[in-house]
Amino acid sequence: MTPLTLENYLVVGAILFVLGMIGFLTRRNLIIMFLSAELMLQGVALNLLAFSRFRGNMGGQVLTLFVITVAACEAALALAMILMLYRRRKSLDVSLWQDLREPNQDAIVDEEPMPPAPVETPLPHLTPAGPEPVRRQEEISHV
Amino acid sequence: MTKIGQFIQEDWPLLLPVVLGFLAVYWLLPRVRRDWMVPGALAGAAALGFGGWLLIHREFATVEGVLFYAFSGIAIVGAGLMLAQHNPVRAALSFALVVLSTCGLFLLLAAPFLMAATIIIYAGAIIITFLFVIMLAQQIGMTSADRRSREPFLASLAGFVLLASLLVVLHRNYDNDIHKIDERYLPVLEKLKKVEMAKDFEEMNAILDPNQHKDDVNPLVIVEDVRVLSPAEYDEFKFMNLDSDLAERDEEKVRSLCKKFAGILEDRYRKALHGAGSLQPGAKLPLSSFSGVKANESFPSQTKELMPAQNVAALGKSLFTDYLVAVEIGGLLLLVATIGAIVIASRRGDHQSGEVLR
């Protein structure tokens, strides 16, 4: 009998926003960082739409439309920048750009070594074929 | 310290899922040695289950409720997967899952146009372009950067402290209001249901007899207080004060009146819940009425439906009246972003730094 309230939607929006924030702070791949930013925008859009629904005003939906517009612009610029950065460093790792940090900031060093890459098993080879058998005249004429 | 203790004592049902979620995200974030995957997944499942149970503690069996919990559950799980994936392609696909399920939530929130637009723009255009860039840039597969996180502990701590404070504020604001509304409406509704269920007239009389009850449980007193009934409806339900139907011992008439009254009151109860916990601007502010209900209109007095049936028409009307300048600026922004993307992505910069073209 009791219907859903505004609070339920705001809680989901808050969770999505926080997960996106954590992703933006921790992940090191440029593309995943931008996906996390988009996740934060999704949480905000959910909030705006929930307010719009529960206040009966279209303002929230209009704002969500503008959020989508800005997200599209952001994606276009971000992808162009990612491509440019990739051409410079040949990697999507943001830590390669840490020479842009403040002068008194320490550099991030990966302390834990990567586990050794698994040794690739060589592909199986066919046994080499022998010399071509000599065919008699009758065999050739049958073919 | 006593204040912190008191805070934890009062709000532990909110803080427990937050702590579990913190552990889950901290353990699941990518790192070189993945020893804590299983406990992380278990903690995440426990946090989702416990948090869902907390939200469900109110009685729920509607289609809307089931869909809401399904969509939001998928969205949160998808977001968690996006954080935990090593492989950027899989992370992009999990983000597509999040977008699709939030679009389900958009539909529940009466925004079909935005649902379609989000699916087309996000899932159709943005994620596909991201996948193209991943395939252009990372043809060898995962790099070592995908297997590491920057400061996983501090970042998850900051995130979940923010989440906990948001949840506590929301809880304190909304649950108090909802509790007040429940106290106001539910006893009367329960009473009217009892009258409908009553076997004979004596039982009905015992439930409804105005002489036996104080004013706070008399339905009419509450109706007058809430001012939800029109004058005609008010006259119709006056019988309870006048006691005429009870005096006439007309069982069917009382029953049908109570049923009708319960229906109207239930509708008012839903609308009151809609407005729970909101702050309103002053009634004298000159607000535009092009975008639907004015923000300073009071909620219980609304008798019409909140959202317009024609979503796109209402959205267009709002866009081209109240938000006309913003639409123009949005168009300009799109143009500038297009030019900027072309300038940034063009290969001219490379030629300037390296060998000169021609």
CSV table of C-alpha atoms in Angstrom, one decimal, chain A residues 1-12 14-39 41-43 45-46 49-84 86-88 90-95 108 110-115, chain B residues 25 29-30 32-33 58-59 64 68-69 72 75-76 79 82-83 85-86 88 91-92 95 98 102 105-106 108-111 113-114 118 121-122 126 129-130 133-134 137-138 144-150 152 155-156 159-160 162-163 166-167 170-171 174-175 178 186 269-270 273-274 278-280 291-293 295 299 306-307 311 314-315 318-319 323 326-327 333-334 337 340-341 344-345 347 350:
chain,number,residue,atom,x,y,z
A,1,MET,CA,0.0,0.0,0.0
A,2,THR,CA,2.7,2.5,0.9
A,3,PRO,CA,4.2,3.9,-2.4
A,4,LEU,CA,7.8,4.6,-3.1
A,5,THR,CA,9.0,8.0,-1.8
A,6,LEU,CA,11.5,10.5,-3.1
A,7,GLU,CA,14.0,9.2,-0.5
A,8,ASN,CA,14.4,5.9,-2.2
A,9,TYR,CA,15.4,7.4,-5.5
A,10,LEU,CA,17.8,9.9,-3.8
A,11,VAL,CA,19.5,7.0,-2.0
A,12,VAL,CA,20.1,5.2,-5.4
A,14,ALA,CA,23.8,9.0,-4.0
A,15,ILE,CA,25.1,5.5,-4.3
A,16,LEU,CA,25.8,5.8,-8.0
A,17,PHE,CA,27.5,9.1,-7.5
A,18,VAL,CA,29.8,7.8,-4.8
A,19,LEU,CA,30.7,4.7,-6.8
A,20,GLY,CA,31.6,6.9,-9.7
A,21,MET,CA,33.6,9.2,-7.5
A,22,ILE,CA,35.6,6.3,-6.1
A,23,GLY,CA,36.2,5.0,-9.7
A,24,PHE,CA,37.4,8.4,-10.8
A,25,LEU,CA,39.9,8.6,-7.9
A,26,THR,CA,41.3,5.1,-8.0
A,27,ARG,CA,41.3,3.8,-11.6
A,28,ARG,CA,44.3,4.6,-13.7
A,29,ASN,CA,43.0,3.9,-17.2
A,30,LEU,CA,42.0,7.2,-18.8
A,31,ILE,CA,38.9,5.7,-20.4
A,32,ILE,CA,37.6,4.1,-17.2
A,33,MET,CA,38.1,7.5,-15.4
A,34,PHE,CA,35.8,9.1,-18.0
A,35,LEU,CA,33.3,6.3,-17.7
A,36,SER,CA,33.3,6.9,-13.9
A,37,ALA,CA,32.6,10.6,-14.5
A,38,GLU,CA,29.6,9.6,-16.7
A,39,LEU,CA,28.5,7.3,-13.8
A,41,LEU,CA,26.4,12.2,-14.1
A,42,GLN,CA,23.9,9.3,-14.1
A,43,GLY,CA,23.5,9.6,-10.4
A,45,ALA,CA,20.4,12.8,-13.5
A,46,LEU,CA,18.5,10.3,-11.4
A,49,LEU,CA,14.3,13.3,-12.4
A,50,ALA,CA,13.2,12.1,-9.0
A,51,PHE,CA,12.7,15.7,-7.9
A,52,SER,CA,10.9,16.5,-11.1
A,53,ARG,CA,8.5,13.5,-10.6
A,54,PHE,CA,7.8,14.2,-7.0
A,55,ARG,CA,7.4,18.0,-7.3
A,56,GLY,CA,5.4,17.7,-10.5
A,57,ASN,CA,7.6,20.2,-12.3
A,58,MET,CA,9.3,19.6,-15.7
A,59,GLY,CA,12.4,21.7,-14.6
A,60,GLY,CA,14.2,18.5,-13.5
A,61,GLN,CA,13.6,16.8,-16.8
A,62,VAL,CA,14.9,19.8,-18.7
A,63,LEU,CA,18.0,20.0,-16.5
A,64,THR,CA,18.6,16.3,-17.2
A,65,LEU,CA,18.4,17.0,-20.9
A,66,PHE,CA,21.1,19.6,-20.5
A,67,VAL,CA,23.1,17.2,-18.5
A,68,ILE,CA,23.0,14.7,-21.4
A,69,THR,CA,24.0,17.5,-23.8
A,70,VAL,CA,27.0,18.5,-21.7
A,71,ALA,CA,27.9,14.8,-21.3
A,72,ALA,CA,27.9,14.4,-25.0
A,73,CYS,CA,30.2,17.4,-25.4
A,74,GLU,CA,32.4,16.1,-22.7
A,75,ALA,CA,32.6,12.7,-24.2
A,76,ALA,CA,33.6,14.2,-27.6
A,77,LEU,CA,36.3,16.4,-26.1
A,78,ALA,CA,37.5,13.6,-23.7
A,79,LEU,CA,37.9,11.1,-26.5
A,80,ALA,CA,39.8,13.6,-28.6
A,81,MET,CA,42.1,14.3,-25.7
A,82,ILE,CA,42.5,10.6,-24.9
A,83,LEU,CA,43.6,9.9,-28.5
A,84,MET,CA,46.1,12.8,-28.4
A,86,TYR,CA,47.8,8.2,-26.3
A,87,ARG,CA,49.7,9.3,-29.3
A,88,ARG,CA,52.2,11.1,-27.0
A,90,LYS,CA,51.6,5.1,-26.3
A,91,SER,CA,49.6,4.2,-23.2
A,92,LEU,CA,46.3,5.1,-21.5
A,93,ASP,CA,47.9,5.1,-18.0
A,94,VAL,CA,47.4,8.5,-16.3
A,95,SER,CA,50.4,7.9,-14.1
A,108,ILE,CA,53.7,7.7,-7.4
A,110,ASP,CA,54.4,1.2,-8.2
A,111,GLU,CA,56.0,-0.8,-5.4
A,112,GLU,CA,54.4,-4.2,-5.9
A,113,PRO,CA,55.9,-5.9,-8.9
A,114,MET,CA,53.7,-7.4,-11.5
A,115,PRO,CA,53.4,-11.2,-11.4
B,25,VAL,CA,34.7,-1.8,-2.8
B,29,LEU,CA,39.3,-2.6,-6.5
B,30,PRO,CA,41.9,-3.9,-9.0
B,32,VAL,CA,48.1,-7.0,-8.5
B,33,ARG,CA,47.3,-9.7,-6.0
B,58,ARG,CA,8.0,-0.2,4.7
B,59,GLU,CA,5.3,-2.6,3.5
B,64,GLU,CA,6.4,-0.1,-9.1
B,68,PHE,CA,12.4,-0.1,-8.6
B,69,TYR,CA,14.3,-2.6,-6.5
B,72,SER,CA,18.4,-0.1,-8.8
B,75,ALA,CA,22.4,-0.5,-11.5
B,76,ILE,CA,24.5,-0.6,-8.3
B,79,ALA,CA,28.6,0.2,-11.1
B,82,MET,CA,32.7,-1.3,-13.5
B,83,LEU,CA,35.0,-0.4,-10.6
B,85,GLN,CA,37.0,-4.9,-13.8
B,86,HIS,CA,40.6,-5.2,-15.0
B,88,PRO,CA,38.4,-1.7,-19.9
B,91,ALA,CA,34.1,-2.0,-17.7
B,92,ALA,CA,32.5,-0.2,-20.6
B,95,PHE,CA,28.6,0.8,-17.6
B,98,VAL,CA,24.2,0.7,-15.5
B,102,THR,CA,19.0,3.7,-14.8
B,105,LEU,CA,14.3,4.0,-13.3
B,106,PHE,CA,13.8,7.0,-15.5
B,108,LEU,CA,9.4,4.7,-13.4
B,109,LEU,CA,9.9,8.4,-12.8
B,110,ALA,CA,7.6,9.3,-15.7
B,111,ALA,CA,10.3,10.4,-18.1
B,113,PHE,CA,11.6,10.8,-23.6
B,114,LEU,CA,14.7,11.0,-21.4
B,118,THR,CA,19.7,8.4,-22.7
B,121,ILE,CA,23.0,8.8,-26.6
B,122,TYR,CA,24.8,6.9,-23.9
B,126,ILE,CA,29.0,7.3,-26.1
B,129,THR,CA,32.8,5.4,-29.2
B,130,PHE,CA,34.6,4.6,-26.0
B,133,VAL,CA,38.9,4.2,-28.7
B,134,ILE,CA,39.8,1.3,-26.5
B,137,ALA,CA,44.5,2.5,-28.3
B,138,GLN,CA,44.9,-0.8,-26.5
B,144,SER,CA,49.8,-3.2,-16.0
B,145,ALA,CA,48.0,0.1,-15.2
B,146,ASP,CA,44.7,-1.6,-15.4
B,147,ARG,CA,45.8,-4.0,-12.7
B,148,ARG,CA,46.6,-1.3,-10.1
B,149,SER,CA,44.6,1.4,-8.3
B,150,ARG,CA,45.7,4.7,-6.9
B,152,PRO,CA,42.3,2.4,-3.0
B,155,ALA,CA,39.6,6.9,-2.0
B,156,SER,CA,37.0,4.4,-0.8
B,159,GLY,CA,33.6,8.0,-0.9
B,160,PHE,CA,31.9,6.1,1.8
B,162,LEU,CA,30.4,11.1,1.8
B,163,LEU,CA,27.8,8.3,1.2
B,166,LEU,CA,24.3,11.8,2.6
B,167,LEU,CA,22.3,8.8,3.8
B,170,LEU,CA,18.3,11.9,3.9
B,171,HIS,CA,17.1,9.6,6.6
B,174,TYR,CA,12.5,12.2,5.1
B,175,ASP,CA,11.8,9.6,7.7
B,178,ILE,CA,7.0,10.2,6.5
B,186,LEU,CA,-2.9,5.4,8.9
B,269,TYR,CA,-2.2,9.9,1.8
B,270,ARG,CA,-0.2,9.0,-1.4
B,273,LEU,CA,3.9,11.1,0.9
B,274,HIS,CA,4.9,12.7,-2.4
B,278,SER,CA,10.5,19.0,0.9
B,279,LEU,CA,11.1,22.6,1.6
B,280,GLN,CA,9.0,25.1,-0.2
B,291,SER,CA,6.8,23.9,-16.5
B,292,GLY,CA,4.0,22.3,-14.5
B,293,VAL,CA,3.2,22.6,-10.8
B,295,ALA,CA,7.3,25.0,-6.6
B,299,PHE,CA,1.0,19.7,-1.9
B,306,LEU,CA,1.4,15.5,-10.7
B,307,MET,CA,3.0,14.7,-14.1
B,311,ASN,CA,5.7,13.9,-21.6
B,314,ALA,CA,5.2,19.2,-21.8
B,315,LEU,CA,9.0,18.9,-22.0
B,318,SER,CA,9.0,23.9,-20.8
B,319,LEU,CA,12.2,24.0,-23.0
B,323,TYR,CA,14.5,27.6,-20.6
B,326,ALA,CA,19.6,27.7,-21.9
B,327,VAL,CA,18.6,25.8,-25.0
B,333,LEU,CA,28.1,24.5,-26.5
B,334,LEU,CA,27.6,21.6,-28.8
B,337,ALA,CA,32.7,21.1,-28.5
B,340,GLY,CA,37.3,21.7,-30.3
B,341,ALA,CA,37.2,17.9,-30.7
B,344,ILE,CA,42.4,18.5,-30.7
B,345,ALA,CA,42.1,15.2,-32.5
B,347,ARG,CA,47.2,15.2,-36.4
B,350,ASP,CA,52.4,15.8,-34.5
